[in-house]
CSV table of C-alpha atoms in Angstrom, one decimal:
chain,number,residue,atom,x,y,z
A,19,UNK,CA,25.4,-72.6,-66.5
A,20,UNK,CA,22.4,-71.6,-68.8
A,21,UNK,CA,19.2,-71.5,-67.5
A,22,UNK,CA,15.7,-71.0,-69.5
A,23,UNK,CA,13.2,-68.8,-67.4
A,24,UNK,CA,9.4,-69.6,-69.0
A,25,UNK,CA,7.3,-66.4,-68.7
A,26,UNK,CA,3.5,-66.7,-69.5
A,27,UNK,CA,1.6,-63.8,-70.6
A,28,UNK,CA,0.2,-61.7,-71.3
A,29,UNK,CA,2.7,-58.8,-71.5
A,30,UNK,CA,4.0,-56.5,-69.4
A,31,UNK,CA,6.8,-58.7,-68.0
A,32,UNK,CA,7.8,-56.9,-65.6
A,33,UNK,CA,11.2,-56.4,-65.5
A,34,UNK,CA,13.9,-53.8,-66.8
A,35,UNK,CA,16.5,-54.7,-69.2
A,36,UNK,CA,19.8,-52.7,-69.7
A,37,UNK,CA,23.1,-53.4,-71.5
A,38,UNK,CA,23.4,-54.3,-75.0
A,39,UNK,CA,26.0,-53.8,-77.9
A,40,UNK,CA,25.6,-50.7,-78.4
A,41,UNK,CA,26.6,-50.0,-74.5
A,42,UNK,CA,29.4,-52.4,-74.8
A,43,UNK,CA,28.2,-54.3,-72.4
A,44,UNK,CA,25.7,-57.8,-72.1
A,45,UNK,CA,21.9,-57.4,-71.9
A,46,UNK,CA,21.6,-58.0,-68.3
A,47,UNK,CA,18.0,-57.9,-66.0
A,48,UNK,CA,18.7,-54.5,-63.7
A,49,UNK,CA,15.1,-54.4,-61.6
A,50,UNK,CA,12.5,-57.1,-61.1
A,51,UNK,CA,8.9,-55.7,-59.8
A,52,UNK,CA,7.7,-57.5,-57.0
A,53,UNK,CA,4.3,-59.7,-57.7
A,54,UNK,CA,4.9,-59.7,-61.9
A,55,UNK,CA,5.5,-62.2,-64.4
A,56,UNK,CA,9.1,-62.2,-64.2
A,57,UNK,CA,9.1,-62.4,-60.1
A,58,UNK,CA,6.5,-65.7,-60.4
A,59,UNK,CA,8.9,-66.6,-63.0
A,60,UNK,CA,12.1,-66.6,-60.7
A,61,UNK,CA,13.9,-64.1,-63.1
A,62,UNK,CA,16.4,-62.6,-61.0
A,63,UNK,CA,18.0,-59.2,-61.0
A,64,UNK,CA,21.6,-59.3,-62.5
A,65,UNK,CA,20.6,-62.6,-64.5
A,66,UNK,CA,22.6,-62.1,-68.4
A,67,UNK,CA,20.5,-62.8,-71.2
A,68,UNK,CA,21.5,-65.0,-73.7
A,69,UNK,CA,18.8,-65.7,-75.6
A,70,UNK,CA,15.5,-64.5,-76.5
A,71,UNK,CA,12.8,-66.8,-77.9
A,72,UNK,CA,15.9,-69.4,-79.1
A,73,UNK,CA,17.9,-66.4,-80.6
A,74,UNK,CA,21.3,-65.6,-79.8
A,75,UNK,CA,21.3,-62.1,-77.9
A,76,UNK,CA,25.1,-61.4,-78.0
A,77,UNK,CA,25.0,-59.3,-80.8
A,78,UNK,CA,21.2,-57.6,-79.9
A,79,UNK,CA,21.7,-53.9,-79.6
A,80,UNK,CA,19.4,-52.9,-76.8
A,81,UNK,CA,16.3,-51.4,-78.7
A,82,UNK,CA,16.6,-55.1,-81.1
A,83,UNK,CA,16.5,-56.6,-77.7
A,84,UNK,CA,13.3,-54.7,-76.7
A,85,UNK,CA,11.6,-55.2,-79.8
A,86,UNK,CA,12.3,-58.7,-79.5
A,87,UNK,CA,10.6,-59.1,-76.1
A,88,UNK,CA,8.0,-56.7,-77.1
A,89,UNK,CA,6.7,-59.2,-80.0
A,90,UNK,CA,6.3,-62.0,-77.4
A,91,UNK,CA,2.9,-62.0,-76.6
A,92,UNK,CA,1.4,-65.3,-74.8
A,93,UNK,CA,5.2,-66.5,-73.4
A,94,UNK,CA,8.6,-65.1,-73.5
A,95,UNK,CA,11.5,-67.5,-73.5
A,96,UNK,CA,14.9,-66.2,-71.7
A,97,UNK,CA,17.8,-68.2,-71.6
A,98,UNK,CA,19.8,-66.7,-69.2
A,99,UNK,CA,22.6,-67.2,-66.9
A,100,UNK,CA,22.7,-66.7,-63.1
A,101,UNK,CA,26.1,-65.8,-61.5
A,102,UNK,CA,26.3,-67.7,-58.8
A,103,UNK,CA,26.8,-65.8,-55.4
A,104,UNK,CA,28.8,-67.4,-52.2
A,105,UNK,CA,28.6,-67.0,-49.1
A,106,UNK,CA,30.8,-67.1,-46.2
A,107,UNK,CA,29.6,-68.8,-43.2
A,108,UNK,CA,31.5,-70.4,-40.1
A,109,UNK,CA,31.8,-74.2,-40.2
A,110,UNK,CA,31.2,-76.2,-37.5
A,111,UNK,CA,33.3,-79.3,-37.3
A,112,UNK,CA,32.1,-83.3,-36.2
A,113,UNK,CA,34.6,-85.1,-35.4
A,114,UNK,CA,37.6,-83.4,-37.7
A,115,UNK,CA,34.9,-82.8,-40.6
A,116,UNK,CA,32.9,-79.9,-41.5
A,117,UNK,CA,29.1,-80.7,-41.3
A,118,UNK,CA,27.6,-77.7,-44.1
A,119,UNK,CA,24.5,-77.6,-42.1
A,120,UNK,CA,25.4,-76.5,-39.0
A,121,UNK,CA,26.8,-72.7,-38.8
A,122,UNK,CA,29.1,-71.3,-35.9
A,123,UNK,CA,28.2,-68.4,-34.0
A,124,UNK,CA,30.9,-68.6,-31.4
A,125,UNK,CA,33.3,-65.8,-31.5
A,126,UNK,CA,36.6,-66.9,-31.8
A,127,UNK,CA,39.3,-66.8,-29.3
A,128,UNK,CA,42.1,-64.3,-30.0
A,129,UNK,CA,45.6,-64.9,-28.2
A,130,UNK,CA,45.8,-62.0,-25.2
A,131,UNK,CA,49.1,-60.8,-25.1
A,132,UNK,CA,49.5,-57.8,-22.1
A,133,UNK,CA,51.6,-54.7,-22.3
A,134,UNK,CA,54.9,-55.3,-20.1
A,135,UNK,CA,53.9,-53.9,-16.2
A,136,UNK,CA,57.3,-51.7,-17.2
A,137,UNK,CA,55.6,-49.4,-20.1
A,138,UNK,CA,54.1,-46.0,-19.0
A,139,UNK,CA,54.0,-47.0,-15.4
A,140,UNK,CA,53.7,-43.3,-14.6
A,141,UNK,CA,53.3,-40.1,-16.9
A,142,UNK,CA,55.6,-37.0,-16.0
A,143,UNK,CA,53.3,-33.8,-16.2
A,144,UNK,CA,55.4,-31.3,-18.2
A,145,UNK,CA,56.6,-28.8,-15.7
A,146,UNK,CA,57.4,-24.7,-16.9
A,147,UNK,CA,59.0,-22.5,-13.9
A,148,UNK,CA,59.9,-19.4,-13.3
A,149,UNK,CA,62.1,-17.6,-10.6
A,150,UNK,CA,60.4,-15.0,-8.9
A,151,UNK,CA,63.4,-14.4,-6.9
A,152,UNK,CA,66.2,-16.2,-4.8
A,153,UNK,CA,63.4,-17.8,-2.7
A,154,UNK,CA,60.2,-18.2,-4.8
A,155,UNK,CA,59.5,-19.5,-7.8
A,156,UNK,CA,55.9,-20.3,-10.3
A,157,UNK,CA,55.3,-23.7,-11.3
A,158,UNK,CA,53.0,-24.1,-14.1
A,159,UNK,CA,52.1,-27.8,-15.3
A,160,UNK,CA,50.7,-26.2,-18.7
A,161,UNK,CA,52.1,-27.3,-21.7
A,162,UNK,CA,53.8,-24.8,-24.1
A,163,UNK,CA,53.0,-21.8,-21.2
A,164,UNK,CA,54.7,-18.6,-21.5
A,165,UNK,CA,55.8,-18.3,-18.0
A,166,UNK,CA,59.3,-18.6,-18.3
A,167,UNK,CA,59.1,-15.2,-20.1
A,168,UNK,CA,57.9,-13.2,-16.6
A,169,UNK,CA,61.6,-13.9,-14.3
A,170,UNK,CA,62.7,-11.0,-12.3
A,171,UNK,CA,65.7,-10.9,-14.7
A,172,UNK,CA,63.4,-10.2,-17.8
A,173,UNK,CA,60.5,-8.2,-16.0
A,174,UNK,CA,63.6,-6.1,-15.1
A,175,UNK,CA,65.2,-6.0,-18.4
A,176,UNK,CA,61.8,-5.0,-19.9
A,177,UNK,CA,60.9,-2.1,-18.0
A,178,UNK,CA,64.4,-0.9,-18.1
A,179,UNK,CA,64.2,-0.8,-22.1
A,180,UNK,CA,60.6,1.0,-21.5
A,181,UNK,CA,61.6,3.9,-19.3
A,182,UNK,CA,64.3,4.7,-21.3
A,183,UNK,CA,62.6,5.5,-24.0
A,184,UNK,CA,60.6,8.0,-21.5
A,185,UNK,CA,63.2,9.7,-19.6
A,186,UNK,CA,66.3,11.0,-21.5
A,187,UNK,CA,69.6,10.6,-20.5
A,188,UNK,CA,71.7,14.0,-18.5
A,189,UNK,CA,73.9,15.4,-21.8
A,190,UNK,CA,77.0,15.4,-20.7
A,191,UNK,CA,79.4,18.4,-19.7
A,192,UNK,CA,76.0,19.7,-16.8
A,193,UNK,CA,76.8,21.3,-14.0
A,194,UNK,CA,74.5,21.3,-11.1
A,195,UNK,CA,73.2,24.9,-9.6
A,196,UNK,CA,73.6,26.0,-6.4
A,197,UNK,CA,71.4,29.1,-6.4
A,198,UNK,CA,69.1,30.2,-9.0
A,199,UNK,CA,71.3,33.1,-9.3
A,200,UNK,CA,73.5,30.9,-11.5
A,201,UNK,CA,70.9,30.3,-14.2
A,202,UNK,CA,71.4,31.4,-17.8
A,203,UNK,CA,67.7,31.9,-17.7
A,204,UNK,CA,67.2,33.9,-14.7
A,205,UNK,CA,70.3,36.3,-15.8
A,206,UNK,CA,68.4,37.0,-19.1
A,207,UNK,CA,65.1,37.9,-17.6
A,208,UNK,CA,67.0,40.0,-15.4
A,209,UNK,CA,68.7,42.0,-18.1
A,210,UNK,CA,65.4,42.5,-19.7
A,211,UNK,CA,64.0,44.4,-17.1
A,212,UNK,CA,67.2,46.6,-16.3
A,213,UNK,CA,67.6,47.8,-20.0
A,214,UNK,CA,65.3,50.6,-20.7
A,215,UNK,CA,63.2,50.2,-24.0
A,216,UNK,CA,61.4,52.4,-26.1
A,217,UNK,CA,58.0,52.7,-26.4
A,218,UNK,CA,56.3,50.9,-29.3
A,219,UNK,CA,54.2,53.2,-31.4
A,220,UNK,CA,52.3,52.6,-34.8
A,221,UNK,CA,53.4,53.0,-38.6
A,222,UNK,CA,51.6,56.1,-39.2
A,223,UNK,CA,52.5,57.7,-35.9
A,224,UNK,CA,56.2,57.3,-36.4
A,225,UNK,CA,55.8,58.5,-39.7
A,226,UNK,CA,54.4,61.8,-38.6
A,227,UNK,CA,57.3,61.8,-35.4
A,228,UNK,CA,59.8,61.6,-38.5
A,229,UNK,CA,58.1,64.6,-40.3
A,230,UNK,CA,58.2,66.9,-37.4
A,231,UNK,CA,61.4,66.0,-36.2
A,232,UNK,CA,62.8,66.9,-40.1
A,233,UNK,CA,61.2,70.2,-40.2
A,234,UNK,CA,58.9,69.1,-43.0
A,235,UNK,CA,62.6,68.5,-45.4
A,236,UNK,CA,61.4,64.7,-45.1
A,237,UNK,CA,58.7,63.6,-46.8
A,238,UNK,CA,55.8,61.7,-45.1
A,239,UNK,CA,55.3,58.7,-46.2
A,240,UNK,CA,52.4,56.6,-44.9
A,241,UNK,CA,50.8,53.1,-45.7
A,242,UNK,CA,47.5,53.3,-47.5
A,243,UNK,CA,45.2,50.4,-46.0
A,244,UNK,CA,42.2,49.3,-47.7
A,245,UNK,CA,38.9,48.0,-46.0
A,246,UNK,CA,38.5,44.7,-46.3
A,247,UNK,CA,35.9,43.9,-49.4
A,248,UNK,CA,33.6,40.8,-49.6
A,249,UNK,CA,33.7,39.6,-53.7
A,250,UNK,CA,31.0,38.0,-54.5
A,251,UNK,CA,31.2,34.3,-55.0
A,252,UNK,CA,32.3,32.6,-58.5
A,253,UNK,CA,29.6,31.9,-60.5
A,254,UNK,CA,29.5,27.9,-60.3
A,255,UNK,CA,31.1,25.9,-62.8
A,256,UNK,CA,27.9,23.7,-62.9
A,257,UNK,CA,25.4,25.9,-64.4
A,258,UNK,CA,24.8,26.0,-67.9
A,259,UNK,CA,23.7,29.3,-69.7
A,260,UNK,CA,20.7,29.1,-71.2
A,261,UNK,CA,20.2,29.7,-75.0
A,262,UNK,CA,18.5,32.9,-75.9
A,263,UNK,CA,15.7,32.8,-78.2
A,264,UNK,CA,16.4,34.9,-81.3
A,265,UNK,CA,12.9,36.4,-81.8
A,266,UNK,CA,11.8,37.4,-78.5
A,267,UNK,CA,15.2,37.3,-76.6
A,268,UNK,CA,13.9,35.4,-73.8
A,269,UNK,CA,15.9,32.2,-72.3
A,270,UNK,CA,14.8,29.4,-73.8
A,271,UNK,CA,14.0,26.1,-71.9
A,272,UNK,CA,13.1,22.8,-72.5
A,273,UNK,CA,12.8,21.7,-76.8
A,274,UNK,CA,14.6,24.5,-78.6
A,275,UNK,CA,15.2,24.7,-82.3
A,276,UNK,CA,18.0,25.6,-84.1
A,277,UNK,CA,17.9,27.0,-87.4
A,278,UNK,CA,21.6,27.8,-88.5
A,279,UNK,CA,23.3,29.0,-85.7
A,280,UNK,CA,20.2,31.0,-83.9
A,281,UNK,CA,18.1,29.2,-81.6
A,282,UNK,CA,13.8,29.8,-80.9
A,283,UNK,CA,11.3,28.6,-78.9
A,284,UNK,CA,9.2,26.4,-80.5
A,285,UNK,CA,5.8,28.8,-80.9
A,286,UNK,CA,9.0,31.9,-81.9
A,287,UNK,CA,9.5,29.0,-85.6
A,288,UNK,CA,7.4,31.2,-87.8
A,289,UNK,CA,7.2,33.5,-90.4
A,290,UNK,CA,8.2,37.0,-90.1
A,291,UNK,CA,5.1,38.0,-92.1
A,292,UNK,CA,2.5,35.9,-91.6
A,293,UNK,CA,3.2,34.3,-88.0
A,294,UNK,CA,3.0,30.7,-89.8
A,295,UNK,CA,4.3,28.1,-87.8
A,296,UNK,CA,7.6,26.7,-89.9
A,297,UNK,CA,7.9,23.5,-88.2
A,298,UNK,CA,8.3,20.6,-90.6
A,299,UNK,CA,7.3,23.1,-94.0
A,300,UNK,CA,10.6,24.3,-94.3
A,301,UNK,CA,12.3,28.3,-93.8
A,302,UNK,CA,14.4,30.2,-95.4
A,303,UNK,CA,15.9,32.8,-94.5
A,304,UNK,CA,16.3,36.5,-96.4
A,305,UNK,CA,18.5,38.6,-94.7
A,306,UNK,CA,19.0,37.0,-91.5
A,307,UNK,CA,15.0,36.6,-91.4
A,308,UNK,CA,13.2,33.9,-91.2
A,309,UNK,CA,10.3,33.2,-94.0
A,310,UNK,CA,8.2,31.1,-95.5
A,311,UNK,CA,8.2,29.9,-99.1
A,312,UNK,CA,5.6,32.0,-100.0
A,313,UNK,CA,7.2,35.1,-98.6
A,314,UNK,CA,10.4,34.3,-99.4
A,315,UNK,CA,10.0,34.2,-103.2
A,316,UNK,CA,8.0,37.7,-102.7
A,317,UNK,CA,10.7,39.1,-101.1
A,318,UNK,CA,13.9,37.6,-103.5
A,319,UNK,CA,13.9,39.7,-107.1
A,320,UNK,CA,15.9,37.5,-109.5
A,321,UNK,CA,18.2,39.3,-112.3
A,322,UNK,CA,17.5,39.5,-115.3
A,323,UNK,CA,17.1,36.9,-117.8
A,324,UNK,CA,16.9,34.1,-114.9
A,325,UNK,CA,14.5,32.4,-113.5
A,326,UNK,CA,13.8,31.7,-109.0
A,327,UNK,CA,14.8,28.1,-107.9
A,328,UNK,CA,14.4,26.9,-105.0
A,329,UNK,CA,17.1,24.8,-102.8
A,330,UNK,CA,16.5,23.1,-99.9
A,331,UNK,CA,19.9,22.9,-97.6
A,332,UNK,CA,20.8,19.5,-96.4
A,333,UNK,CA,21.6,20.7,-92.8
């Protein structure tokens, strides 16, 4: 149900407000500070507003709600209303009725109900074996152990597949020898040594054998062999060449400038008569010389009738 909270100033309040219609949601008291206005008050957090000061705060957006409390300067009125909170307690009974101001803190009793004396009356270990032989076997109480993989029959079958791999089977149609006398090998090396051979000689000496033997009717003909040469190593692919200068035919590096297609050091940009430097007062060149202006006009004779112009090129 309402209830109107009387706050006497003067401001702050102390309290925080949120909410409003602009939130879509009611102006509702979020934080109370402990020893303020609103605390000696009894204003609550979580307390709705309703009204401020008489007015109707339903439709207050939340800075009309603010301004609202802000003009309140000696007392603020809030009519507000409380939810109201309940709380679960144990009830203590007198004589078949509940007396609500006496609490139980007696646990209560629970129905014991015991597991049958027949359930899990003794857990079987999981068992893996394996059979050494006739007589003798592993037992391994691990679960999920690999032992069963290491029987005679498999350690057998295993090392069976291994050394065949290693030693090849006999081909078939081999006959077993009786003497060494009997080997194909020992027969050949034998008729090696029996045969008489020639002796080895060089190209050129047989050559010269085959000349004398002919009378000199054969010709001689012998292999020319060079001495080995070392060639000297490629020039490498990472090397630039340098640009030559045009006027003193030096390599040029560093800044060089080009004038058409000739290149020149920097201090080599002057004028072939008077040794001016060209740089940014323009050249010209007169028969594959380079001039100045001045020079340039003494040394060009216009025809007849016209007059010396000077161009600049654009490149």
């Amino acid at each position: 149900m309402p209830l109107d909270v009387v706050l006497n100033g003067p401001p702050p309040w102390g309290f925080r407000l949120t909410g409003g219609k602009d939130f879509n949601q009611p102006l509702t008291v979020s934080r109370i500070t402990p020893g303020s206005r609103a605390a000696v008050a009894n204003l609550c957090p979580g307390d709705l507003i309703l009204a401020i000061e008489g007015i109707r705060a339903d439709n207050m957006m939340h800075c009309e709600a603010q301004n609202k409390i802000k003009d309140a300067t000696h007392q603020l009125l809030l009519t507000v209303q409380r939810p109201e909170t309940k709380l679960w307690s144990p009830q203590v009974r007198v004589d078949g009725k509940a007396n609500p101001f006496k609490i139980n803190l007696e646990a209560e009793q629970q129905e014991f109900k015991p597991i049958g004396v027949g359930h899990n009356r003794k857990a079987q270990p999981f068992i893996a074996a394996a059979n050494i032989d006739d007589h003798r076997q592993v037992v391994s109480t691990a679960y999920n152990t690999p032992i069963g993989l290491y029987s005679s029959g498999n350690i057998q079958d295993a090392m069976h597949g291994q050394m065949r791999g290693l030693v090849h089977d006999k081909p078939e149609g081999s006959r077993t020898l009786s003497s060494i006398e009997e080997s194909d090998v020992y027969r050949m090396l034998l008729k090696d040594q029996e045969e008489p051979h020639e002796p080895r000689q060089s190209g050129s000496f047989k050559a010269l054998q085959d000349f004398v033997d002919s009378d000199g009717t054969r010709p001689m003909v012998t292999r020319t062999v060079r001495a080995p040469t070392t060639k000297p190593p490629p020039p490498t692919g990472n090397l630039q060449k340098l640009p030559v200068c045009d006027k003193c035919g030096n390599g040029i590096v560093g800044t060089v400038v080009k004038a058409r297609d000739k290149f020149r050091h920097p201090g080599c940009f002057v004028c072939t008569d008077c040794d001016v430097n060209l740089k940014q007062k323009g050249y010209f060149f007169v028969q594959g010389q380079l001039y100045c202006e001045t020079h340039a006009r003494a040394r060009t004779r216009p025809p007849e009738g016209h007059n010396l112009v000077t161009t600049f090129p654009s490149a």
